[in-house]
Short mmCIF file of C-alpha atoms and ligand atoms in Angstrom, two decimals:
data_model
loop_
_atom_site.label_atom_id
_atom_site.label_comp_id
_atom_site.label_asym_id
_atom_site.label_seq_id
_atom_site.Cartn_x
_atom_site.Cartn_y
_atom_site.Cartn_z
CA MET C 1 -0.01 0.00 -0.01
CA THR C 2 1.44 3.34 -0.97
CA SER C 3 -0.01 6.78 -0.39
CA THR C 4 -1.23 8.68 -3.45
CA PRO C 5 1.14 11.57 -3.93
CA GLN C 6 -1.48 14.02 -5.04
CA THR C 7 -5.21 14.53 -5.17
CA TYR C 8 -7.49 14.62 -8.12
CA PHE C 9 -10.22 16.34 -6.14
CA PRO C 10 -10.69 19.89 -7.29
CA ASP C 11 -10.65 22.94 -4.98
CA GLY C 12 -14.03 23.69 -3.59
CA PHE C 13 -15.07 19.99 -3.78
CA LEU C 14 -17.95 19.51 -1.32
CA TRP C 15 -17.34 16.82 1.31
CA GLY C 16 -19.96 15.65 3.82
CA GLY C 17 -22.78 13.29 4.79
CA ALA C 18 -26.37 12.56 3.92
CA THR C 19 -29.46 11.75 5.95
CA ALA C 20 -33.26 11.67 5.70
CA ALA C 21 -35.71 13.22 8.15
CA ASN C 22 -37.65 9.99 8.83
CA GLN C 23 -34.43 8.06 9.59
CA ILE C 24 -32.99 10.54 12.09
CA GLU C 25 -35.45 13.08 13.49
CA GLY C 26 -37.89 11.09 15.62
CA ALA C 27 -40.40 13.43 17.23
CA TYR C 28 -42.91 11.90 14.89
CA ALA C 29 -45.93 13.67 16.47
CA GLU C 30 -44.29 16.77 17.79
CA ASP C 31 -45.03 20.47 16.96
CA GLY C 32 -47.98 19.62 14.74
CA LYS C 33 -46.27 17.03 12.53
CA GLY C 34 -48.72 14.70 10.74
CA LEU C 35 -48.13 11.01 10.10
CA SER C 36 -45.96 10.03 7.18
CA ILE C 37 -45.96 6.66 5.43
CA GLN C 38 -42.82 5.74 7.45
CA ASP C 39 -44.78 5.99 10.73
CA VAL C 40 -46.73 2.84 9.68
CA MET C 41 -43.79 0.83 8.26
CA PRO C 42 -42.25 -0.68 11.42
CA LYS C 43 -40.35 -3.33 9.44
CA GLY C 44 -39.30 -1.20 6.44
CA ILE C 45 -40.10 -2.68 3.04
CA PHE C 46 -40.11 -6.27 4.40
CA GLY C 47 -43.06 -6.09 6.81
CA ALA C 48 -46.72 -5.17 6.91
CA ILE C 49 -48.07 -1.66 6.88
CA THR C 50 -49.84 -0.98 10.22
CA ASP C 51 -53.01 1.02 10.70
CA GLU C 52 -51.49 3.22 13.36
CA PRO C 53 -47.90 3.89 14.54
CA THR C 54 -46.70 0.99 16.70
CA ALA C 55 -44.16 0.96 19.49
CA ASP C 56 -41.76 -1.34 17.59
CA ASN C 57 -41.24 1.31 14.91
CA LEU C 58 -37.73 2.69 15.58
CA LYS C 59 -38.42 5.68 13.28
CA LEU C 60 -40.88 7.24 15.67
CA GLU C 61 -37.93 8.28 17.87
CA GLY C 62 -35.15 7.86 15.25
CA ILE C 63 -31.93 9.05 16.78
CA ASP C 64 -33.66 12.11 18.19
CA PHE C 65 -31.98 14.50 15.76
CA TYR C 66 -35.05 16.76 16.23
CA HIS C 67 -33.73 17.66 19.68
CA ARG C 68 -30.00 16.98 19.25
CA TYR C 69 -29.34 18.60 15.83
CA ALA C 70 -27.08 21.28 17.16
CA ALA C 71 -24.70 18.87 18.84
CA ASP C 72 -24.82 16.49 15.79
CA ILE C 73 -24.03 19.28 13.41
CA ALA C 74 -21.18 20.37 15.63
CA LEU C 75 -19.71 16.87 15.22
CA PHE C 76 -20.06 17.10 11.45
CA ALA C 77 -18.24 20.45 11.60
CA GLU C 78 -15.51 18.83 13.68
CA MET C 79 -14.98 16.39 10.79
CA GLY C 80 -14.69 19.35 8.44
CA PHE C 81 -17.93 18.83 6.47
CA SER C 82 -18.49 21.47 3.80
CA VAL C 83 -21.94 20.06 2.90
CA PHE C 84 -24.74 18.30 4.83
CA ARG C 85 -27.63 16.58 3.01
CA PHE C 86 -30.87 16.28 4.89
CA SER C 87 -34.51 16.05 3.92
CA ILE C 88 -37.48 18.11 5.01
CA ALA C 89 -40.30 15.97 6.46
CA TRP C 90 -43.23 16.93 4.20
CA SER C 91 -45.64 16.01 7.03
CA ARG C 92 -44.05 18.61 9.34
CA ILE C 93 -44.81 21.37 6.84
CA PHE C 94 -48.19 19.97 5.60
CA PRO C 95 -49.35 17.43 8.16
CA LEU C 96 -52.00 16.01 5.86
CA GLY C 97 -50.29 16.99 2.65
CA ASP C 98 -53.35 18.77 1.19
CA GLU C 99 -53.91 21.80 3.42
CA ALA C 100 -53.87 25.28 2.06
CA GLU C 101 -51.57 26.71 4.78
CA PRO C 102 -48.31 25.29 6.13
CA ASN C 103 -47.48 24.41 9.77
CA GLU C 104 -45.30 27.25 11.09
CA ALA C 105 -43.73 25.14 13.88
CA GLY C 106 -42.46 22.67 11.27
CA LEU C 107 -40.95 25.43 9.15
CA ALA C 108 -39.32 26.95 12.19
CA PHE C 109 -37.46 23.68 12.93
CA TYR C 110 -35.63 23.80 9.58
CA ASP C 111 -34.84 27.49 10.13
CA ARG C 112 -32.97 26.41 13.24
CA VAL C 113 -31.19 23.60 11.38
CA LEU C 114 -30.09 26.03 8.68
CA ASP C 115 -28.95 28.56 11.32
CA GLU C 116 -26.76 25.91 12.84
CA LEU C 117 -25.27 24.84 9.47
CA GLU C 118 -24.59 28.50 8.62
CA ARG C 119 -22.81 29.02 11.91
CA HIS C 120 -20.44 26.24 10.93
CA GLY C 121 -20.09 27.27 7.27
CA ILE C 122 -21.71 24.03 6.06
CA GLU C 123 -23.61 24.17 2.71
CA PRO C 124 -27.08 22.60 3.00
CA LEU C 125 -28.21 20.13 0.35
CA VAL C 126 -31.92 19.60 0.80
CA THR C 127 -34.07 16.66 -0.37
CA ILE C 128 -37.64 17.78 -0.83
CA SER C 129 -39.18 14.31 -0.70
CA HIS C 130 -37.31 11.35 0.83
CA TYR C 131 -39.58 8.33 1.30
CA GLU C 132 -41.77 10.23 3.74
CA THR C 133 -44.97 11.35 1.95
CA PRO C 134 -47.77 12.40 4.35
CA LEU C 135 -49.80 9.28 5.10
CA ASN C 136 -53.07 11.01 4.16
CA LEU C 137 -51.84 11.36 0.62
CA ALA C 138 -51.36 7.61 0.43
CA ARG C 139 -54.67 6.67 2.20
CA THR C 140 -57.02 9.29 0.75
CA TYR C 141 -55.50 9.81 -2.67
CA GLY C 142 -53.75 6.52 -3.47
CA GLY C 143 -50.30 8.13 -3.69
CA TRP C 144 -48.56 9.31 -6.81
CA VAL C 145 -50.87 7.29 -9.12
CA ASN C 146 -53.21 10.22 -8.50
CA ARG C 147 -52.52 13.40 -10.51
CA ASP C 148 -53.77 15.53 -7.57
CA LEU C 149 -50.43 14.88 -5.85
CA ILE C 150 -48.69 17.17 -8.28
CA GLY C 151 -50.76 20.10 -6.88
CA CYS C 152 -50.02 19.09 -3.27
CA TYR C 153 -46.33 18.86 -4.02
CA GLU C 154 -46.39 22.19 -5.82
CA ARG C 155 -47.87 23.92 -2.77
CA TYR C 156 -45.21 22.34 -0.63
CA VAL C 157 -42.25 23.29 -2.79
CA ARG C 158 -43.50 26.87 -3.22
CA VAL C 159 -43.45 27.24 0.50
CA LEU C 160 -39.97 25.72 0.78
CA PHE C 161 -38.43 27.89 -1.94
CA GLU C 162 -40.04 31.04 -0.56
CA ARG C 163 -38.89 30.30 3.01
CA TYR C 164 -35.45 28.84 2.39
CA GLY C 165 -34.63 29.69 -1.23
CA HIS C 166 -32.32 32.55 -0.24
CA ARG C 167 -30.18 30.29 1.99
CA VAL C 168 -30.27 26.84 0.30
CA LYS C 169 -28.60 26.66 -3.09
CA TYR C 170 -28.73 22.88 -3.74
CA TRP C 171 -32.10 21.02 -3.86
CA LEU C 172 -33.07 17.47 -4.85
CA THR C 173 -36.72 16.89 -5.90
CA PHE C 174 -37.27 13.17 -5.04
CA ASN C 175 -34.96 10.74 -3.40
CA GLU C 176 -34.13 7.75 -5.66
CA ILE C 177 -37.05 8.53 -7.98
CA ASN C 178 -36.40 5.29 -9.97
CA SER C 179 -37.19 3.20 -6.89
CA VAL C 180 -40.95 3.68 -7.36
CA LEU C 181 -40.86 0.81 -9.81
CA HIS C 182 -39.54 -1.48 -7.04
CA VAL C 183 -41.03 -0.17 -3.75
CA PRO C 184 -44.23 1.65 -4.68
CA PHE C 185 -45.42 2.36 -1.14
CA MET C 186 -42.18 3.70 0.32
CA SER C 187 -41.24 5.56 -2.80
CA GLY C 188 -44.55 6.57 -4.34
CA ALA C 189 -46.97 6.35 -1.36
CA ILE C 190 -48.98 3.83 -3.40
CA PRO C 191 -50.89 1.62 -0.97
CA THR C 192 -51.91 -1.06 -3.53
CA PRO C 193 -49.66 -4.16 -3.07
CA ARG C 194 -46.97 -4.37 -5.76
CA GLU C 195 -48.36 -7.62 -7.23
CA GLU C 196 -51.81 -6.10 -7.63
CA LEU C 197 -50.62 -2.88 -9.24
CA ARG C 198 -51.12 -2.58 -12.98
CA GLU C 199 -47.89 -1.64 -14.77
CA ALA C 200 -49.75 1.27 -16.38
CA ASP C 201 -50.57 2.72 -12.93
CA LEU C 202 -46.98 2.37 -11.86
CA TYR C 203 -45.72 4.28 -14.88
CA GLN C 204 -48.55 6.81 -14.47
CA ALA C 205 -47.12 7.47 -10.96
CA VAL C 206 -43.67 7.76 -12.41
CA HIS C 207 -44.96 10.29 -14.90
CA HIS C 208 -46.65 12.38 -12.21
CA GLU C 209 -43.43 12.50 -10.19
CA LEU C 210 -41.39 13.45 -13.27
CA VAL C 211 -43.82 16.29 -14.00
CA ALA C 212 -43.78 17.39 -10.34
CA SER C 213 -40.00 17.34 -10.36
CA ALA C 214 -39.85 19.51 -13.49
CA LEU C 215 -42.42 21.89 -11.99
CA ALA C 216 -40.30 22.22 -8.88
CA THR C 217 -37.26 23.03 -11.06
CA LYS C 218 -39.30 25.69 -12.85
CA ILE C 219 -40.54 27.25 -9.62
CA ALA C 220 -37.10 27.18 -8.07
CA HIS C 221 -35.52 29.03 -11.02
CA GLU C 222 -38.31 31.58 -11.01
CA THR C 223 -38.04 32.15 -7.27
CA ASN C 224 -34.26 32.51 -7.24
CA PRO C 225 -32.02 32.00 -10.29
CA ARG C 226 -29.15 31.08 -7.96
CA ILE C 227 -30.88 27.81 -6.93
CA GLN C 228 -29.52 24.61 -8.41
CA VAL C 229 -31.93 21.69 -8.73
CA GLY C 230 -30.89 18.12 -9.17
CA CYS C 231 -32.71 14.87 -9.76
CA MET C 232 -31.68 11.93 -7.52
CA VAL C 233 -31.55 8.37 -8.72
CA ILE C 234 -30.25 4.96 -7.67
CA ALA C 235 -27.14 4.40 -9.70
CA MET C 236 -26.57 0.75 -10.28
CA PRO C 237 -24.50 -0.15 -13.32
CA VAL C 238 -25.77 -3.33 -14.89
CA TYR C 239 -23.15 -5.76 -16.20
CA PRO C 240 -23.93 -8.66 -18.56
CA LEU C 241 -23.47 -11.88 -16.63
CA SER C 242 -21.55 -13.25 -19.65
CA PRO C 243 -20.31 -11.95 -23.02
CA ASN C 244 -23.21 -13.72 -24.69
CA PRO C 245 -24.93 -10.95 -26.74
CA ASP C 246 -28.28 -12.07 -25.29
CA ASP C 247 -26.97 -11.16 -21.90
CA VAL C 248 -25.50 -7.88 -23.14
CA VAL C 249 -28.90 -6.87 -24.51
CA ALA C 250 -30.63 -7.97 -21.30
CA ALA C 251 -28.16 -5.76 -19.38
CA MET C 252 -28.85 -2.83 -21.71
CA ASP C 253 -32.62 -3.18 -21.16
CA ALA C 254 -32.19 -3.32 -17.38
CA ASP C 255 -29.92 -0.31 -17.49
CA HIS C 256 -32.52 1.61 -19.55
CA ALA C 257 -35.11 1.01 -16.85
CA ASN C 258 -32.86 3.10 -14.55
CA LEU C 259 -31.49 5.61 -16.99
CA MET C 260 -34.92 6.66 -18.24
CA PHE C 261 -35.49 8.78 -15.16
CA SER C 262 -32.42 10.99 -15.62
CA ASP C 263 -32.92 10.96 -19.42
CA VAL C 264 -36.23 12.66 -18.91
CA HIS C 265 -34.79 14.97 -16.20
CA THR C 266 -31.88 16.09 -18.37
CA ARG C 267 -33.42 16.06 -21.85
CA GLY C 268 -36.97 17.06 -21.05
CA THR C 269 -38.59 14.31 -23.02
CA TYR C 270 -39.12 10.52 -22.86
CA PRO C 271 -36.41 8.53 -24.72
CA GLY C 272 -37.34 6.26 -27.62
CA TYR C 273 -36.70 3.05 -25.73
CA ALA C 274 -39.26 4.10 -23.07
CA LEU C 275 -41.89 4.95 -25.68
CA ARG C 276 -41.24 1.51 -27.24
CA LEU C 277 -41.71 -0.18 -23.88
CA PHE C 278 -45.00 1.66 -23.28
CA ARG C 279 -46.21 0.75 -26.77
CA GLU C 280 -45.26 -2.91 -26.63
CA ARG C 281 -46.76 -3.48 -23.15
CA GLY C 282 -49.92 -1.64 -23.92
CA ILE C 283 -49.25 1.08 -21.42
CA GLU C 284 -51.23 4.20 -22.34
CA LEU C 285 -50.21 7.09 -20.16
CA ASP C 286 -52.14 10.27 -19.52
CA ILE C 287 -49.59 12.80 -20.73
CA THR C 288 -51.05 16.25 -21.40
CA ASP C 289 -49.58 19.01 -23.56
CA ALA C 290 -49.02 21.01 -20.35
CA ASP C 291 -47.07 18.05 -19.00
CA ARG C 292 -44.86 17.93 -22.08
CA GLU C 293 -44.17 21.65 -21.77
CA LEU C 294 -43.33 21.34 -18.05
CA LEU C 295 -40.88 18.44 -18.66
CA THR C 296 -38.67 20.80 -20.64
CA ASN C 297 -37.57 22.42 -17.32
CA THR C 298 -34.50 20.26 -17.04
CA VAL C 299 -32.30 19.82 -13.98
CA ASP C 300 -29.06 21.66 -13.29
CA PHE C 301 -27.23 18.60 -12.03
CA VAL C 302 -27.68 14.85 -11.57
CA SER C 303 -27.26 13.32 -8.17
CA PHE C 304 -27.31 9.70 -7.17
CA SER C 305 -26.80 7.01 -4.56
CA TYR C 306 -24.26 4.29 -5.26
CA TYR C 307 -23.99 1.13 -3.20
CA MET C 308 -23.51 -1.64 -5.72
CA SER C 309 -23.56 -2.84 -9.28
CA SER C 310 -25.62 -5.80 -10.51
CA CYS C 311 -25.64 -8.35 -13.30
CA GLU C 312 -28.29 -9.30 -15.81
CA THR C 313 -28.75 -12.39 -17.92
CA ALA C 314 -31.21 -13.58 -20.57
CA ASP C 315 -31.08 -17.11 -19.14
CA PRO C 316 -34.07 -17.61 -16.81
CA ALA C 317 -32.28 -20.44 -15.01
CA LYS C 318 -29.53 -18.05 -13.85
CA LYS C 319 -31.87 -15.25 -12.89
CA ALA C 320 -31.76 -16.09 -9.18
CA ALA C 321 -32.61 -12.78 -7.48
CA GLY C 322 -29.84 -11.16 -5.49
CA GLU C 323 -30.24 -8.79 -2.57
CA GLY C 324 -29.44 -5.18 -2.84
CA ASN C 325 -30.45 -1.56 -2.56
CA LEU C 326 -34.15 -2.02 -3.26
CA MET C 327 -33.50 -3.39 -6.74
CA GLY C 328 -31.83 -6.77 -6.46
CA GLY C 329 -30.24 -8.10 -9.67
CA VAL C 330 -28.22 -11.19 -10.43
CA PRO C 331 -25.19 -11.61 -8.12
CA ASN C 332 -21.74 -11.06 -9.63
CA PRO C 333 -19.43 -14.03 -8.94
CA HIS C 334 -16.39 -11.74 -8.82
CA LEU C 335 -17.53 -9.53 -5.95
CA PRO C 336 -17.68 -9.79 -2.14
CA ALA C 337 -20.81 -8.73 -0.32
CA SER C 338 -21.70 -6.76 2.86
CA GLN C 339 -23.24 -8.42 5.90
CA TRP C 340 -26.63 -7.55 4.33
CA GLY C 341 -25.74 -9.17 0.98
CA TRP C 342 -25.10 -5.93 -0.93
CA GLN C 343 -22.21 -6.58 -3.34
CA ILE C 344 -19.21 -4.30 -3.01
CA ASP C 345 -17.82 -2.85 -6.25
CA PRO C 346 -15.73 0.30 -5.91
CA GLN C 347 -14.88 0.29 -9.66
CA GLY C 348 -18.55 0.32 -10.48
CA LEU C 349 -18.64 3.83 -9.10
CA ARG C 350 -16.03 4.99 -11.57
CA VAL C 351 -17.97 3.23 -14.36
CA VAL C 352 -21.22 4.93 -13.46
CA LEU C 353 -19.63 8.37 -13.05
CA ASN C 354 -18.17 8.05 -16.56
CA GLN C 355 -21.44 6.74 -17.98
CA PHE C 356 -23.53 9.52 -16.46
CA TRP C 357 -21.07 12.29 -17.46
CA ASP C 358 -20.70 10.94 -21.03
CA ARG C 359 -24.45 10.61 -21.38
CA TRP C 360 -25.75 13.87 -19.90
CA GLN C 361 -22.78 16.26 -19.63
CA LYS C 362 -24.39 17.69 -16.47
CA PRO C 363 -22.44 18.18 -13.19
CA LEU C 364 -22.81 15.11 -10.98
CA PHE C 365 -23.15 14.83 -7.23
CA ILE C 366 -22.67 11.56 -5.25
CA VAL C 367 -25.17 12.00 -2.45
CA GLU C 368 -25.08 8.53 -0.91
CA ASN C 369 -22.44 5.89 -0.60
CA GLY C 370 -21.38 3.79 2.40
CA LEU C 371 -21.22 0.49 4.19
CA GLY C 372 -24.06 -0.75 6.39
CA ALA C 373 -22.45 -3.03 8.96
CA ARG C 374 -22.79 -4.28 12.54
CA ASP C 375 -20.61 -2.38 14.91
CA GLU C 376 -19.28 -3.20 18.33
CA LEU C 377 -18.67 -0.48 20.92
CA VAL C 378 -15.32 -1.09 22.64
CA GLU C 379 -13.01 1.00 24.82
CA VAL C 380 -9.70 2.23 23.43
CA ASP C 381 -7.58 4.18 25.93
CA GLY C 382 -10.64 4.38 28.15
CA ILE C 383 -12.77 6.04 25.46
CA PRO C 384 -15.80 4.21 23.95
CA THR C 385 -15.35 3.83 20.19
CA VAL C 386 -15.77 1.45 17.26
CA VAL C 387 -12.82 0.10 15.31
CA ASP C 388 -14.58 0.12 11.93
CA ASP C 389 -11.71 -0.80 9.62
CA ALA C 390 -14.03 -2.45 7.15
CA ARG C 391 -15.98 0.81 6.74
CA ILE C 392 -12.76 2.77 6.29
CA ALA C 393 -11.56 0.34 3.59
CA TYR C 394 -14.93 0.52 1.82
CA LEU C 395 -14.99 4.31 1.76
CA ASN C 396 -11.31 4.60 0.87
CA ASP C 397 -11.61 2.19 -2.07
CA HIS C 398 -14.74 3.95 -3.41
CA LEU C 399 -13.15 7.40 -3.05
CA VAL C 400 -10.03 6.23 -4.86
CA GLN C 401 -12.30 5.34 -7.80
CA VAL C 402 -14.03 8.72 -7.52
CA GLY C 403 -10.58 10.27 -7.91
CA GLU C 404 -10.01 8.14 -10.99
CA ALA C 405 -13.32 9.34 -12.49
CA ILE C 406 -12.34 12.95 -11.85
CA ALA C 407 -9.08 12.28 -13.60
CA ASP C 408 -11.13 10.79 -16.49
CA GLY C 409 -12.70 14.28 -16.79
CA VAL C 410 -15.96 13.79 -14.91
CA ASN C 411 -17.37 17.02 -13.49
CA LEU C 412 -18.28 16.15 -9.93
CA LEU C 413 -19.62 18.70 -7.37
CA GLY C 414 -19.26 16.66 -4.21
CA TYR C 415 -19.57 13.46 -2.21
CA THR C 416 -21.75 12.86 0.81
CA THR C 417 -21.50 9.50 2.56
CA TRP C 418 -24.80 7.87 3.57
CA GLY C 419 -25.53 8.15 7.27
CA PRO C 420 -22.53 10.01 8.74
CA ILE C 421 -24.20 9.30 12.05
CA ASP C 422 -25.92 5.97 12.69
CA LEU C 423 -29.59 6.03 11.77
CA VAL C 424 -32.60 3.78 11.12
CA SER C 425 -32.32 1.73 7.95
CA ALA C 426 -34.68 2.54 5.10
CA SER C 427 -35.16 -0.99 3.84
CA THR C 428 -35.03 -3.06 7.07
CA ALA C 429 -35.91 -0.39 9.70
CA GLN C 430 -33.04 -1.64 11.89
CA LEU C 431 -30.54 0.43 13.86
CA SER C 432 -28.01 -2.41 13.79
CA LYS C 433 -27.32 -1.70 10.12
CA ARG C 434 -24.94 1.15 10.86
CA TYR C 435 -23.28 3.49 8.38
CA GLY C 436 -21.96 6.25 10.65
CA PHE C 437 -18.68 7.86 11.62
CA ILE C 438 -20.59 8.51 14.78
CA TYR C 439 -22.02 5.64 16.83
CA VAL C 440 -25.42 6.15 18.36
CA ASP C 441 -26.30 4.10 21.41
CA ARG C 442 -29.63 2.74 20.30
CA ASN C 443 -30.49 -0.88 19.56
CA ASP C 444 -33.00 -2.75 17.43
CA ASP C 445 -35.20 -3.35 20.49
CA GLY C 446 -35.31 0.40 21.07
CA SER C 447 -33.03 0.28 24.17
CA GLY C 448 -30.07 2.62 24.55
CA THR C 449 -29.14 6.06 25.83
CA LEU C 450 -28.89 7.76 22.39
CA ALA C 451 -25.38 8.91 23.38
CA ARG C 452 -23.00 9.62 20.51
CA TYR C 453 -19.42 8.20 20.19
CA ARG C 454 -16.79 8.90 17.55
CA LYS C 455 -15.75 5.80 15.63
CA LYS C 456 -12.27 5.22 14.21
CA SER C 457 -13.61 6.28 10.83
CA PHE C 458 -14.45 9.73 12.27
CA ALA C 459 -10.76 10.81 12.36
CA TRP C 460 -10.10 8.97 9.10
CA PHE C 461 -12.79 10.94 7.18
CA ALA C 462 -11.70 14.21 8.82
CA GLU C 463 -8.21 13.60 7.38
CA VAL C 464 -9.56 12.84 3.92
CA ILE C 465 -11.42 16.08 4.00
CA ARG C 466 -8.54 18.08 5.42
CA THR C 467 -6.23 16.82 2.68
CA ASN C 468 -8.94 17.11 -0.02
CA GLY C 469 -8.48 13.40 -0.79
CA ALA C 470 -4.69 13.26 -0.77
CA SER C 471 -4.67 10.95 2.27
CA LEU C 472 -6.54 8.21 0.39
CA VAL C 473 -4.61 4.97 -0.15
CA ARG C 474 -4.49 2.98 -3.32
CA SER C 475 -4.14 -0.75 -2.96
C1 LIG U 501 -31.10 4.39 -0.03
C2 LIG U 501 -31.96 5.39 0.67
C3 LIG U 501 -31.59 5.81 2.00
C4 LIG U 501 -30.74 4.82 2.77
C5 LIG U 501 -29.85 3.99 1.93
C6 LIG U 501 -29.32 2.78 2.66
O1 LIG U 501 -31.92 3.51 -0.77
O2 LIG U 501 -32.07 6.62 -0.11
O3 LIG U 501 -32.71 6.34 2.67
O4 LIG U 501 -31.32 4.29 3.84
O5 LIG U 501 -30.42 3.51 0.74
O6 LIG U 501 -30.27 1.78 2.66
P1 LIG U 501 -30.61 1.00 3.95
O7 LIG U 501 -31.03 2.00 5.01
O8 LIG U 501 -31.77 0.11 3.56
O9 LIG U 501 -29.40 0.24 4.37
#
């Protein structure tokens, strides 16, 4: 192992971490907040949706960021963060999602968060909708299948841009918008079970979100031309399982299903392969002329999460489903996997950065990447900590590949690790699936003091930031 002599990361590169309101805030019923879909998903995407919030739902209390935000942000500042990604809980601002007037106490909370970030010179990166649609919009309207959600979302974003537009430059419209095809309730607030949903309804929901996203971009630019709006997608490069051309075409098709979302966001129109899919599967979408006009409001940058790549094959016998960031795929025999079965592929990040840059020529932003792993709190020199060498190795190896992509000419604005502080998992709703540089004393059974402890990776990441990537180690 030798240290890289120089860094490829440009001056002004944004370094930080990313979170979502429903996974950290807690205070699920405080200061007028309404219920969100997460408040009735105690087991994440793997369990039943409950009628009411139940005590086994760890998200109701989260890691209590709602009350501890100032101390947590101070820890991020100690690591040298120049950016912090968080989401606004829609149900704090519009408890039912369809009111005419917003909830002032909810707005005031994010004023306080922004004050704190400003005090530390940390740039906010705000996700408008991160898997936490107001529950009423699911139960009464049927979620994003219903066109009325565009109007509810419009009211919400107008309030956000008016209130925070002068102090938040970077905005993301929908977290992992392409996940609606895979997890319709969590992503699209669609209560109909996946197997009972018609494909046409699913793509109609996709269309409504794409229109809402473009509308948000339009409103943002009208409110304040300084605002930069990005789409946010799951990036998962799809490799052919073999060089058999049948597998190559199968991989291309699977890749298209992901790329379509950013194609629309960056080009303002549906690509030919999507129109073909709609045609051949008999999907007739309700797309108005006004929708087409709105879609031309394209994004300023493309942001994405990256955890893993996947493989595709045309051979049904080999199509055993793998596990992975909401989307699965066929496991790659060349790659190791995390404790949760997510395959680890640092080079895939370089591949996807190049693919996205070549394809769209828009600035990119990596807004999620990290290793979910079990951690053990130990004492080193009398101080409680976690020796998380596997997490350090994971992040180091991915960041080396990010450096390679920058050297390839990719225009990258920044990098935020997922969950810089331990938080509740989106897919499994566990706390034991930890991503943080900061350990939070809370367990899957809800026990724990909520105390925070710096892990070994805390000092490691601080050094990466301090040296702007020069401390990274190539193997
Ligand atoms: C993404 C989500 C995040 C986050 C992350 C890790 O899909 O945008 O909300 O949680 O994945 O996933 P998990 O929490 O399931 O480990």
